[in-house]
Amino acid sequence: MPNYESITFNNIRKDWLYVERGRRKPPFAARRRNLLTVPGYPGGYLQSTDVEPLLIEQPIGFKVKDDEDALKKKDELAEWLLTDEPVELELDDEPGRIYYAVVLNTIDDFDRMATLRSGTILFLCPDPYAYGPEKTFSVETDYFNIRNEGTAEAEPIFELEVKEPITFAMLQNQFNEYNMIGIPIDVTESTPFKKYERIFYSNASSMVGWTNGTFVDGGVVAGQMASNGTRFQASSYGSGNAWHGPAIKQSLPEVLTDFRMESFISFYNGNLPAYVGRVEIYLLDVNDQVVGKIAIKDTQSGQALTVGEVRAGSGSNSHFLINESGDRPGNWNNFSGQVRIEREGNVWRAYIAMVDTATGRHHTRRSVTWVDTENKLTRSVAQVQIHIGQHRTHQTPASGVYSLSVFKIIQKPDGIPYIADVGDIITFDHTNNGQIYINGEPFEDTILGADYFTLKKGDNNIVALPDNAFGISGRYRERYL
């Protein structure tokens, strides 16, 4: 391997490229001082300070065999260096530091000297900080310290594993900055309660308890459903002139007026444009009438286009909360994520989100609320049904249902609901302007304080409340000016 200094960009290193002397990089990013001038007052008032992007001018060189080899290497440079978004930039003489940069251009054409070529690359770092490696922490107490040894403030991510049902969660530092969700209990005025009580759950590992359905929208029940141990999937679709495929249903332990149903579904249609298929979950009353439905489907044989559907009611007495392909066509292709429908009083809510299976984070989401002001859709839920369908003889994508839960929504106007239960993970993500998650889903309910505070240079004393309610861990990266 060569022993000269070079650069690593976008996790790629060229063994034929070396850096030359003459790098132009300020010791820290420039500051823009924003002043307020007042007539009759000398000078001005400093209102705020902005940190400018960082520019790095890096001379480089490389050896070539001939002009043809030089042209090949220039093409390789262009393919390597031109990215649409900032990527990691590592300089050999700054070990352990990572910048995030894009290439603006080369300052000049590469000078030609016999078998040598040299020039200068201009890197732009919109985020002007250098980052150290990720540091993790795990603590056993509610009061703990994190020491930030960088030269700039760091942005932490806290993960709280819930050890008992809680109505609120809070983190606070010694500078009185805090992040808080939910509502603390005043024991003299209110009592906590579990608003969502799960009455039915299937992890799709067994067909026990399930019977064949008799009805699906726009088609017929045919074929067979099976479990592969982790999901329900169609083992055969039967045949039909429109939609056809297996359907299985199961009665709930009790009939629900206020309910929530959620499921984890996969629908891998993006690998072949000709795929057509659907996965549907119905909520039925005692007479097999449809109370509501969720579907993930692709009905186009010429292109991959997943559509998410959440519907209250059926037929002419229905309302679509969601019936679309997401913010952009193809957003939900190769869908793997969570779907949900619920009704509380006359308020219906729908939710569809992809889930990053590595991190558990929800993304590419759609959340809709609709009020049935005329109270037309009031049937109670008594059964749940799963259907996986094929249209005529079109090729179907791999798809299935991995889990399904039904909850009873409990009403206690004078109570305070629990926001998390044992085993739930609350994430206070203080990076990129901040976000709070519970089990990977953005928390958008009661947020009493949203100081997405940073870790200041030196010691940071942090307290978590309620007492003894969490196992606490997290991570951060030290930043350098």
CSV table of C-alpha atoms in Angstrom, one decimal:
chain,number,residue,atom,x,y,z
A,1,MET,CA,0.0,0.0,0.0
A,2,PRO,CA,1.2,3.6,-0.6
A,3,ASN,CA,2.6,5.4,2.4
A,4,TYR,CA,1.7,8.9,1.3
A,5,GLU,CA,-1.2,11.0,2.7
A,6,SER,CA,-4.5,11.0,0.9
A,7,ILE,CA,-8.2,11.6,1.6
A,8,THR,CA,-11.2,9.3,2.1
A,9,PHE,CA,-14.4,10.7,0.6
A,10,ASN,CA,-17.8,9.0,0.7
A,11,ASN,CA,-16.0,6.0,2.4
A,12,ILE,CA,-13.9,5.6,-0.8
A,13,ARG,CA,-10.1,6.0,-1.1
A,14,LYS,CA,-8.1,6.0,-4.3
A,15,ASP,CA,-4.7,4.4,-3.9
A,16,TRP,CA,-3.3,6.4,-6.7
A,17,LEU,CA,-4.2,9.8,-5.3
A,18,TYR,CA,-2.1,11.8,-2.8
A,19,VAL,CA,-2.5,15.2,-1.2
A,20,GLU,CA,0.0,18.0,-1.8
A,21,ARG,CA,1.0,20.9,0.5
A,22,GLY,CA,-0.9,24.1,0.4
A,23,ARG,CA,-4.3,23.1,1.9
A,24,ARG,CA,-6.4,26.2,2.6
A,25,LYS,CA,-8.6,25.6,5.6
A,26,PRO,CA,-9.4,28.1,8.3
A,27,PRO,CA,-8.9,27.0,11.9
A,28,PHE,CA,-12.6,27.4,12.4
A,29,ALA,CA,-15.6,28.3,10.3
A,30,ALA,CA,-16.3,32.0,9.8
A,31,ARG,CA,-18.9,33.8,11.9
A,32,ARG,CA,-21.4,36.3,10.6
A,33,ARG,CA,-22.2,38.9,13.1
A,34,ASN,CA,-25.7,40.3,12.7
A,35,LEU,CA,-25.9,43.9,13.9
A,36,LEU,CA,-28.8,46.2,14.7
A,37,THR,CA,-28.0,49.8,13.9
A,38,VAL,CA,-29.9,52.6,15.6
A,39,PRO,CA,-29.8,56.2,14.3
A,40,GLY,CA,-27.7,58.4,16.7
A,41,TYR,CA,-26.1,55.5,18.3
A,42,PRO,CA,-22.5,54.8,17.4
A,43,GLY,CA,-21.8,51.3,16.0
A,44,GLY,CA,-24.6,48.9,16.6
A,45,TYR,CA,-26.0,46.1,18.8
A,46,LEU,CA,-25.0,42.5,18.3
A,47,GLN,CA,-28.3,40.7,17.6
A,48,SER,CA,-27.1,37.2,16.7
A,49,THR,CA,-24.3,35.2,15.3
A,50,ASP,CA,-24.5,32.7,12.5
A,51,VAL,CA,-21.8,30.1,11.7
A,52,GLU,CA,-20.9,30.1,8.0
A,53,PRO,CA,-20.3,26.9,5.9
A,54,LEU,CA,-16.7,25.7,5.9
A,55,LEU,CA,-14.6,25.7,2.7
A,56,ILE,CA,-11.6,23.4,2.3
A,57,GLU,CA,-9.2,23.9,-0.7
A,58,GLN,CA,-7.2,20.7,-1.0
A,59,PRO,CA,-4.3,20.4,-3.5
A,60,ILE,CA,-4.0,16.8,-4.9
A,61,GLY,CA,-1.8,15.0,-7.3
A,62,PHE,CA,-1.5,11.6,-9.0
A,63,LYS,CA,0.8,9.7,-11.4
A,64,VAL,CA,-0.3,8.6,-14.8
A,65,LYS,CA,1.1,6.3,-17.5
A,66,ASP,CA,0.0,8.4,-20.5
A,67,ASP,CA,-2.7,10.7,-21.7
A,68,GLU,CA,-5.2,7.9,-22.0
A,69,ASP,CA,-4.6,6.9,-18.3
A,70,ALA,CA,-4.8,10.6,-17.3
A,71,LEU,CA,-8.2,10.9,-18.9
A,72,LYS,CA,-9.4,7.7,-17.3
A,73,LYS,CA,-8.4,8.9,-13.9
A,74,LYS,CA,-10.1,12.3,-14.4
A,75,ASP,CA,-13.3,10.4,-15.3
A,76,GLU,CA,-12.9,8.3,-12.2
A,77,LEU,CA,-12.4,11.4,-10.1
A,78,ALA,CA,-15.6,13.0,-11.4
A,79,GLU,CA,-17.6,9.8,-10.7
A,80,TRP,CA,-16.2,9.6,-7.2
A,81,LEU,CA,-16.4,13.2,-6.1
A,82,LEU,CA,-19.7,14.4,-7.5
A,83,THR,CA,-22.4,13.6,-5.0
A,84,ASP,CA,-25.9,15.1,-4.5
A,85,GLU,CA,-25.7,15.3,-0.8
A,86,PRO,CA,-22.9,15.9,1.8
A,87,VAL,CA,-20.9,12.8,2.5
A,88,GLU,CA,-18.1,11.9,4.8
A,89,LEU,CA,-14.7,13.5,4.2
A,90,GLU,CA,-11.6,12.3,6.2
A,91,LEU,CA,-8.2,13.9,6.0
A,92,ASP,CA,-5.3,11.7,6.9
A,93,ASP,CA,-3.6,14.4,9.0
A,94,GLU,CA,-6.8,14.9,11.1
A,95,PRO,CA,-7.3,11.3,12.5
A,96,GLY,CA,-10.6,10.7,14.2
A,97,ARG,CA,-12.3,13.7,12.6
A,98,ILE,CA,-15.0,13.5,10.0
A,99,TYR,CA,-16.4,16.4,7.9
A,100,TYR,CA,-19.5,16.2,5.7
A,101,ALA,CA,-18.8,17.8,2.4
A,102,VAL,CA,-19.8,18.2,-1.2
A,103,VAL,CA,-17.4,19.1,-4.0
A,104,LEU,CA,-18.0,22.5,-5.5
A,105,ASN,CA,-15.5,22.2,-8.3
A,106,THR,CA,-11.8,22.0,-9.0
A,107,ILE,CA,-10.1,25.3,-8.7
A,108,ASP,CA,-8.3,24.8,-12.0
A,109,ASP,CA,-7.6,22.2,-14.6
A,110,PHE,CA,-5.1,19.6,-13.6
A,111,ASP,CA,-1.5,20.8,-14.4
A,112,ARG,CA,0.4,18.5,-16.6
A,113,MET,CA,4.0,17.6,-15.8
A,114,ALA,CA,5.3,14.5,-17.6
A,115,THR,CA,3.7,11.6,-15.7
A,116,LEU,CA,2.3,13.8,-12.9
A,117,ARG,CA,-1.0,15.6,-12.7
A,118,SER,CA,-1.9,18.1,-10.0
A,119,GLY,CA,-4.8,20.4,-9.1
A,120,THR,CA,-7.0,21.6,-6.3
A,121,ILE,CA,-10.4,20.4,-5.1
A,122,LEU,CA,-12.8,22.7,-3.4
A,123,PHE,CA,-14.9,21.0,-0.7
A,124,LEU,CA,-17.9,22.8,0.8
A,125,CYS,CA,-19.1,21.7,4.3
A,126,PRO,CA,-22.6,23.1,4.8
A,127,ASP,CA,-22.3,21.7,8.4
A,128,PRO,CA,-19.0,23.4,9.4
A,129,TYR,CA,-18.2,21.1,12.3
A,130,ALA,CA,-15.8,18.1,12.4
A,131,TYR,CA,-17.2,15.1,14.1
A,132,GLY,CA,-15.5,12.5,16.3
A,133,PRO,CA,-16.6,8.8,16.5
A,134,GLU,CA,-19.9,8.0,18.1
A,135,LYS,CA,-19.8,7.6,21.8
A,136,THR,CA,-22.4,5.6,23.7
A,137,PHE,CA,-23.5,5.7,27.4
A,138,SER,CA,-25.7,3.6,29.6
A,139,VAL,CA,-26.5,4.6,33.2
A,140,GLU,CA,-28.2,2.9,36.2
A,141,THR,CA,-29.5,6.0,37.9
A,142,ASP,CA,-31.9,8.9,37.1
A,143,TYR,CA,-29.2,11.5,37.7
A,144,PHE,CA,-26.1,11.2,35.6
A,145,ASN,CA,-23.3,13.1,34.0
A,146,ILE,CA,-22.1,13.2,30.4
A,147,ARG,CA,-18.7,14.9,29.7
A,148,ASN,CA,-18.4,16.5,26.3
A,149,GLU,CA,-14.7,16.8,25.5
A,150,GLY,CA,-15.3,18.4,22.0
A,151,THR,CA,-14.7,22.1,21.3
A,152,ALA,CA,-18.4,22.6,20.4
A,153,GLU,CA,-21.7,21.6,21.7
A,154,ALA,CA,-22.9,18.1,20.8
A,155,GLU,CA,-26.3,16.8,19.9
A,156,PRO,CA,-27.3,13.7,21.9
A,157,ILE,CA,-29.9,11.0,21.4
A,158,PHE,CA,-31.4,9.6,24.6
A,159,GLU,CA,-33.2,6.3,24.8
A,160,LEU,CA,-35.4,5.5,27.8
A,161,GLU,CA,-36.6,1.9,28.2
A,162,VAL,CA,-39.8,2.1,30.3
A,163,LYS,CA,-39.9,-0.1,33.4
A,164,GLU,CA,-43.4,0.8,34.6
A,165,PRO,CA,-46.5,2.5,33.2
A,166,ILE,CA,-45.9,6.3,33.0
A,167,THR,CA,-48.0,9.3,32.3
A,168,PHE,CA,-45.0,11.6,31.5
A,169,ALA,CA,-41.3,11.5,30.7
A,170,MET,CA,-38.8,14.3,31.2
A,171,LEU,CA,-35.1,15.0,30.8
A,172,GLN,CA,-33.5,18.1,32.3
A,173,ASN,CA,-30.0,19.5,32.5
A,174,GLN,CA,-28.4,21.9,35.0
A,175,PHE,CA,-29.1,24.9,32.8
A,176,ASN,CA,-32.9,24.4,33.3
A,177,GLU,CA,-33.4,23.2,29.7
A,178,TYR,CA,-35.8,20.3,29.6
A,179,ASN,CA,-37.7,18.0,27.2
A,180,MET,CA,-41.0,16.7,28.5
A,181,ILE,CA,-43.9,14.7,27.1
A,182,GLY,CA,-47.2,13.6,28.8
A,183,ILE,CA,-48.7,15.0,32.0
A,184,PRO,CA,-47.6,14.4,35.5
A,185,ILE,CA,-50.2,13.2,38.0
A,186,ASP,CA,-51.6,15.4,40.7
A,187,VAL,CA,-52.7,12.6,43.1
A,188,THR,CA,-55.3,14.9,44.7
A,189,GLU,CA,-57.1,15.6,41.4
A,190,SER,CA,-56.6,12.8,38.9
A,191,THR,CA,-55.8,9.1,38.5
A,192,PRO,CA,-53.8,7.4,35.7
A,193,PHE,CA,-55.4,4.9,33.4
A,194,LYS,CA,-54.5,2.8,30.4
A,195,LYS,CA,-56.3,4.4,27.5
A,196,TYR,CA,-55.5,1.6,25.0
A,197,GLU,CA,-56.2,-1.8,26.4
A,198,ARG,CA,-55.1,-4.6,24.0
A,199,ILE,CA,-57.8,-7.3,23.8
A,200,PHE,CA,-56.5,-9.2,20.7
A,201,TYR,CA,-53.1,-10.0,19.4
A,202,SER,CA,-51.7,-12.3,16.8
A,203,ASN,CA,-48.0,-12.6,15.8
A,204,ALA,CA,-49.0,-14.6,12.7
A,205,SER,CA,-47.1,-17.7,13.9
A,206,SER,CA,-50.2,-20.0,13.8
A,207,MET,CA,-53.5,-20.5,12.1
A,208,VAL,CA,-55.2,-21.7,15.3
A,209,GLY,CA,-58.4,-19.8,16.0
A,210,TRP,CA,-58.7,-18.5,12.5
A,211,THR,CA,-61.6,-19.5,10.2
A,212,ASN,CA,-62.3,-18.7,6.5
A,213,GLY,CA,-63.8,-15.4,5.6
A,214,THR,CA,-66.7,-15.3,3.2
A,215,PHE,CA,-66.5,-11.8,1.7
A,216,VAL,CA,-63.9,-9.4,0.2
A,217,ASP,CA,-64.4,-6.1,-1.7
A,218,GLY,CA,-64.5,-6.5,-5.5
A,219,GLY,CA,-63.9,-10.2,-5.7
A,220,VAL,CA,-64.2,-13.6,-4.1
A,221,VAL,CA,-62.6,-15.6,-1.3
A,222,ALA,CA,-60.5,-18.5,-2.8
A,223,GLY,CA,-57.3,-20.3,-2.2
A,224,GLN,CA,-55.6,-20.9,1.1
A,225,MET,CA,-53.9,-18.8,3.8
A,226,ALA,CA,-50.9,-20.1,5.7
A,227,SER,CA,-48.3,-19.1,8.3
A,228,ASN,CA,-44.6,-19.5,7.6
A,229,GLY,CA,-44.0,-19.0,11.3
A,230,THR,CA,-43.6,-15.3,11.2
A,231,ARG,CA,-46.3,-14.0,8.9
A,232,PHE,CA,-49.6,-14.9,7.3
A,233,GLN,CA,-49.3,-15.3,3.5
A,234,ALA,CA,-51.2,-16.8,0.6
A,235,SER,CA,-50.2,-20.3,-0.1
A,236,SER,CA,-52.6,-20.3,-3.0
A,237,TYR,CA,-54.9,-17.7,-4.6
A,238,GLY,CA,-57.5,-19.9,-6.3
A,239,SER,CA,-59.0,-18.3,-9.4
A,240,GLY,CA,-61.4,-15.6,-10.4
A,241,ASN,CA,-62.3,-13.0,-13.0
A,242,ALA,CA,-61.4,-10.1,-10.7
A,243,TRP,CA,-59.9,-10.1,-7.3
A,244,HIS,CA,-59.5,-13.5,-5.6
A,245,GLY,CA,-57.5,-14.9,-2.8
A,246,PRO,CA,-57.7,-16.3,0.8
A,247,ALA,CA,-59.3,-14.5,3.7
A,248,ILE,CA,-59.3,-15.6,7.3
A,249,LYS,CA,-61.1,-14.0,10.2
A,250,GLN,CA,-61.4,-14.3,14.0
A,251,SER,CA,-63.9,-13.0,16.6
A,252,LEU,CA,-62.8,-10.6,19.2
A,253,PRO,CA,-63.2,-11.3,22.9
A,254,GLU,CA,-65.6,-8.4,23.2
A,255,VAL,CA,-67.5,-6.0,20.9
A,256,LEU,CA,-66.0,-2.6,20.7
A,257,THR,CA,-67.5,0.9,20.1
A,258,ASP,CA,-64.2,2.8,20.5
A,259,PHE,CA,-61.3,0.8,19.1
A,260,ARG,CA,-57.8,0.8,17.5
A,261,MET,CA,-56.5,-1.8,15.1
A,262,GLU,CA,-52.8,-1.8,14.0
A,263,SER,CA,-50.8,-4.2,12.0
A,264,PHE,CA,-47.3,-4.7,10.5
A,265,ILE,CA,-47.6,-5.5,6.8
A,266,SER,CA,-45.0,-6.3,4.0
A,267,PHE,CA,-45.7,-5.8,0.3
A,268,TYR,CA,-42.6,-6.2,-1.9
A,269,ASN,CA,-43.9,-5.0,-5.3
A,270,GLY,CA,-40.9,-2.8,-6.4
A,271,ASN,CA,-38.8,-5.6,-7.9
A,272,LEU,CA,-41.1,-6.1,-11.0
A,273,PRO,CA,-43.4,-3.5,-12.6
A,274,ALA,CA,-45.8,-6.2,-13.6
A,275,TYR,CA,-46.6,-7.2,-10.0
A,276,VAL,CA,-50.3,-6.7,-9.0
A,277,GLY,CA,-51.8,-7.6,-5.6
A,278,ARG,CA,-53.2,-6.4,-2.3
A,279,VAL,CA,-53.2,-7.0,1.4
A,280,GLU,CA,-56.3,-6.0,3.2
A,281,ILE,CA,-57.5,-6.0,6.8
A,282,TYR,CA,-61.2,-5.6,7.6
A,283,LEU,CA,-63.0,-4.8,10.8
A,284,LEU,CA,-66.4,-6.4,10.8
A,285,ASP,CA,-69.5,-6.2,13.0
A,286,VAL,CA,-71.4,-9.3,14.3
A,287,ASN,CA,-73.2,-9.6,11.0
A,288,ASP,CA,-70.1,-9.5,8.9
A,289,GLN,CA,-70.8,-5.9,7.8
A,290,VAL,CA,-67.6,-3.8,7.2
A,291,VAL,CA,-66.9,-1.2,9.9
A,292,GLY,CA,-63.6,-0.2,8.4
A,293,LYS,CA,-60.7,-1.4,6.2
A,294,ILE,CA,-57.0,-0.9,5.6
A,295,ALA,CA,-55.3,-2.0,2.3
A,296,ILE,CA,-51.8,-1.9,0.9
A,297,LYS,CA,-52.1,-2.6,-2.8
A,298,ASP,CA,-50.7,-2.3,-6.4
A,299,THR,CA,-53.3,-2.3,-9.1
A,300,GLN,CA,-51.1,-1.3,-12.1
A,301,SER,CA,-49.5,-3.9,-14.2
A,302,GLY,CA,-47.3,-1.4,-16.1
A,303,GLN,CA,-45.4,0.1,-13.2
A,304,ALA,CA,-44.8,-0.5,-9.5
A,305,LEU,CA,-47.1,1.8,-7.6
A,306,THR,CA,-48.2,1.0,-4.0
A,307,VAL,CA,-51.3,2.7,-2.8
A,308,GLY,CA,-52.3,2.9,0.8
A,309,GLU,CA,-56.0,2.9,1.7
A,310,VAL,CA,-57.8,3.5,5.0
A,311,ARG,CA,-61.6,3.5,4.8
A,312,ALA,CA,-64.3,4.0,7.4
A,313,GLY,CA,-67.5,2.1,6.5
A,314,SER,CA,-68.3,0.4,3.2
A,315,GLY,CA,-70.1,0.9,-0.1
A,316,SER,CA,-72.0,4.2,-0.4
A,317,ASN,CA,-71.9,4.7,3.3
A,318,SER,CA,-68.1,5.1,3.6
A,319,HIS,CA,-65.3,7.7,3.9
A,320,PHE,CA,-61.7,7.3,2.7
A,321,LEU,CA,-59.3,8.8,5.2
A,322,ILE,CA,-56.3,7.7,3.1
A,323,ASN,CA,-56.4,6.6,-0.6
A,324,GLU,CA,-53.1,7.6,-2.2
A,325,SER,CA,-49.6,6.6,-3.1
A,326,GLY,CA,-47.9,8.9,-0.6
A,327,ASP,CA,-46.2,12.2,-1.1
A,328,ARG,CA,-44.7,11.0,-4.4
A,329,PRO,CA,-45.6,8.1,-6.6
A,330,GLY,CA,-43.6,5.1,-5.6
A,331,ASN,CA,-43.0,6.3,-2.0
A,332,TRP,CA,-44.6,3.2,-0.5
A,333,ASN,CA,-43.2,0.6,-3.0
A,334,ASN,CA,-41.6,-2.4,-1.3
A,335,PHE,CA,-43.7,-1.4,1.7
A,336,SER,CA,-42.7,-2.8,5.1
A,337,GLY,CA,-44.3,-1.0,7.9
A,338,GLN,CA,-47.2,-0.2,10.2
A,339,VAL,CA,-50.9,0.6,9.4
A,340,ARG,CA,-53.5,1.7,11.8
A,341,ILE,CA,-57.2,2.7,12.0
A,342,GLU,CA,-59.1,3.8,15.1
A,343,ARG,CA,-62.4,5.4,16.1
A,344,GLU,CA,-63.0,7.3,19.3
A,345,GLY,CA,-66.5,8.7,19.6
A,346,ASN,CA,-67.1,10.1,16.1
A,347,VAL,CA,-63.4,10.8,15.5
A,348,TRP,CA,-61.6,8.5,13.1
A,349,ARG,CA,-57.8,8.4,12.7
A,350,ALA,CA,-55.7,6.6,10.1
A,351,TYR,CA,-51.9,6.0,10.0
A,352,ILE,CA,-49.6,4.5,7.4
A,353,ALA,CA,-45.8,4.5,7.8
A,354,MET,CA,-42.8,2.6,6.5
A,355,VAL,CA,-40.5,1.3,9.3
A,356,ASP,CA,-36.7,1.1,9.1
A,357,THR,CA,-36.2,-2.4,10.5
A,358,ALA,CA,-32.7,-1.6,11.5
A,359,THR,CA,-33.6,1.4,13.7
A,360,GLY,CA,-37.3,0.9,14.3
A,361,ARG,CA,-37.9,4.5,13.1
A,362,HIS,CA,-41.1,5.3,11.2
A,363,HIS,CA,-40.8,7.3,8.0
A,364,THR,CA,-42.6,8.1,4.8
A,365,ARG,CA,-45.7,8.6,6.9
A,366,ARG,CA,-49.3,9.7,6.5
A,367,SER,CA,-51.5,10.5,9.4
A,368,VAL,CA,-55.1,11.7,8.9
A,369,THR,CA,-58.0,12.6,11.3
A,370,TRP,CA,-61.6,12.8,10.2
A,371,VAL,CA,-64.7,13.7,12.2
A,372,ASP,CA,-67.9,11.9,11.3
A,373,THR,CA,-70.1,14.9,12.1
A,374,GLU,CA,-73.3,13.2,10.9
A,375,ASN,CA,-72.6,10.1,13.0
A,376,LYS,CA,-73.3,7.8,10.0
A,377,LEU,CA,-70.5,5.2,10.7
A,378,THR,CA,-71.3,3.9,14.1
A,379,ARG,CA,-71.2,0.1,13.8
A,380,SER,CA,-69.3,-1.7,16.5
A,381,VAL,CA,-66.4,-4.0,15.8
A,382,ALA,CA,-66.8,-7.7,16.6
A,383,GLN,CA,-64.4,-9.5,14.2
A,384,VAL,CA,-61.1,-8.9,12.3
A,385,GLN,CA,-60.4,-10.3,8.8
A,386,ILE,CA,-57.2,-10.6,6.8
A,387,HIS,CA,-57.2,-11.0,3.0
A,388,ILE,CA,-54.4,-11.3,0.5
A,389,GLY,CA,-55.5,-11.0,-3.1
A,390,GLN,CA,-54.5,-11.6,-6.7
A,391,HIS,CA,-56.2,-10.0,-9.7
A,392,ARG,CA,-57.0,-12.4,-12.5
A,393,THR,CA,-53.7,-14.1,-13.4
A,394,HIS,CA,-51.4,-11.2,-12.7
A,395,GLN,CA,-48.1,-12.1,-11.0
A,396,THR,CA,-48.3,-11.3,-7.3
A,397,PRO,CA,-45.6,-9.8,-5.1
A,398,ALA,CA,-44.3,-11.4,-1.9
A,399,SER,CA,-46.5,-10.0,0.8
A,400,GLY,CA,-48.0,-10.8,4.2
A,401,VAL,CA,-49.2,-9.8,7.7
A,402,TYR,CA,-46.6,-10.1,10.5
A,403,SER,CA,-48.7,-9.0,13.4
A,404,LEU,CA,-52.2,-7.7,14.2
A,405,SER,CA,-53.5,-6.0,17.4
A,406,VAL,CA,-56.9,-4.7,18.4
A,407,PHE,CA,-57.3,-2.3,21.3
A,408,LYS,CA,-60.2,-1.1,23.3
A,409,ILE,CA,-60.1,2.7,23.8
A,410,ILE,CA,-61.1,3.5,27.4
A,411,GLN,CA,-62.7,6.9,28.2
A,412,LYS,CA,-62.0,8.6,31.5
A,413,PRO,CA,-62.4,12.4,31.1
A,414,ASP,CA,-61.1,13.0,34.6
A,415,GLY,CA,-58.1,10.8,34.3
A,416,ILE,CA,-54.6,11.1,32.9
A,417,PRO,CA,-53.7,8.4,30.3
A,418,TYR,CA,-50.5,6.5,30.4
A,419,ILE,CA,-48.3,7.4,27.4
A,420,ALA,CA,-46.0,4.3,27.6
A,421,ASP,CA,-46.0,0.9,29.2
A,422,VAL,CA,-43.3,-1.6,30.3
A,423,GLY,CA,-40.9,-2.4,27.5
A,424,ASP,CA,-41.7,0.7,25.4
A,425,ILE,CA,-38.7,2.7,24.2
A,426,ILE,CA,-39.0,6.5,24.3
A,427,THR,CA,-36.4,8.3,22.2
A,428,PHE,CA,-35.5,12.0,22.7
A,429,ASP,CA,-33.5,12.7,19.6
A,430,HIS,CA,-31.8,16.1,20.0
A,431,THR,CA,-30.2,16.1,16.5
A,432,ASN,CA,-31.3,18.0,13.5
A,433,ASN,CA,-33.8,20.3,15.3
A,434,GLY,CA,-35.2,17.4,17.4
A,435,GLN,CA,-37.8,14.7,17.4
A,436,ILE,CA,-39.4,12.5,20.0
A,437,TYR,CA,-40.4,8.9,19.3
A,438,ILE,CA,-42.2,6.1,21.2
A,439,ASN,CA,-41.3,2.7,19.7
A,440,GLY,CA,-40.0,4.4,16.6
A,441,GLU,CA,-43.2,6.4,15.9
A,442,PRO,CA,-43.0,10.2,16.2
A,443,PHE,CA,-44.8,11.4,19.3
A,444,GLU,CA,-47.2,14.2,18.4
A,445,ASP,CA,-49.6,14.2,21.4
A,446,THR,CA,-48.9,16.1,24.6
A,447,ILE,CA,-45.5,17.8,24.6
A,448,LEU,CA,-45.1,20.1,27.6
A,449,GLY,CA,-41.6,21.2,26.9
A,450,ALA,CA,-39.4,20.8,23.8
A,451,ASP,CA,-36.0,22.1,24.6
A,452,TYR,CA,-33.9,19.9,22.3
A,453,PHE,CA,-30.8,20.8,24.3
A,454,THR,CA,-27.2,20.2,23.4
A,455,LEU,CA,-24.4,18.8,25.5
A,456,LYS,CA,-22.4,21.8,26.5
A,457,LYS,CA,-18.6,21.7,26.6
A,458,GLY,CA,-17.5,20.0,29.8
A,459,ASP,CA,-19.9,18.4,32.3
A,460,ASN,CA,-23.6,18.0,31.6
A,461,ASN,CA,-25.7,16.9,34.6
A,462,ILE,CA,-28.9,15.4,33.5
A,463,VAL,CA,-31.9,14.1,35.5
A,464,ALA,CA,-34.7,11.8,34.2
A,465,LEU,CA,-38.2,11.8,35.7
A,466,PRO,CA,-40.3,10.0,37.0
A,467,ASP,CA,-37.9,8.4,39.4
A,468,ASN,CA,-36.8,4.8,38.8
A,469,ALA,CA,-39.0,4.5,35.7
A,470,PHE,CA,-36.4,4.0,33.0
A,471,GLY,CA,-33.3,2.2,31.9
A,472,ILE,CA,-31.3,5.0,30.2
A,473,SER,CA,-28.9,4.8,27.4
A,474,GLY,CA,-27.9,7.0,24.4
A,475,ARG,CA,-25.2,8.2,22.1
A,476,TYR,CA,-23.6,11.4,20.7
A,477,ARG,CA,-20.7,12.5,18.6
A,478,GLU,CA,-18.3,15.2,19.9
A,479,ARG,CA,-18.0,18.1,17.5
A,480,TYR,CA,-15.0,20.4,16.8
A,481,LEU,CA,-14.9,23.9,15.5
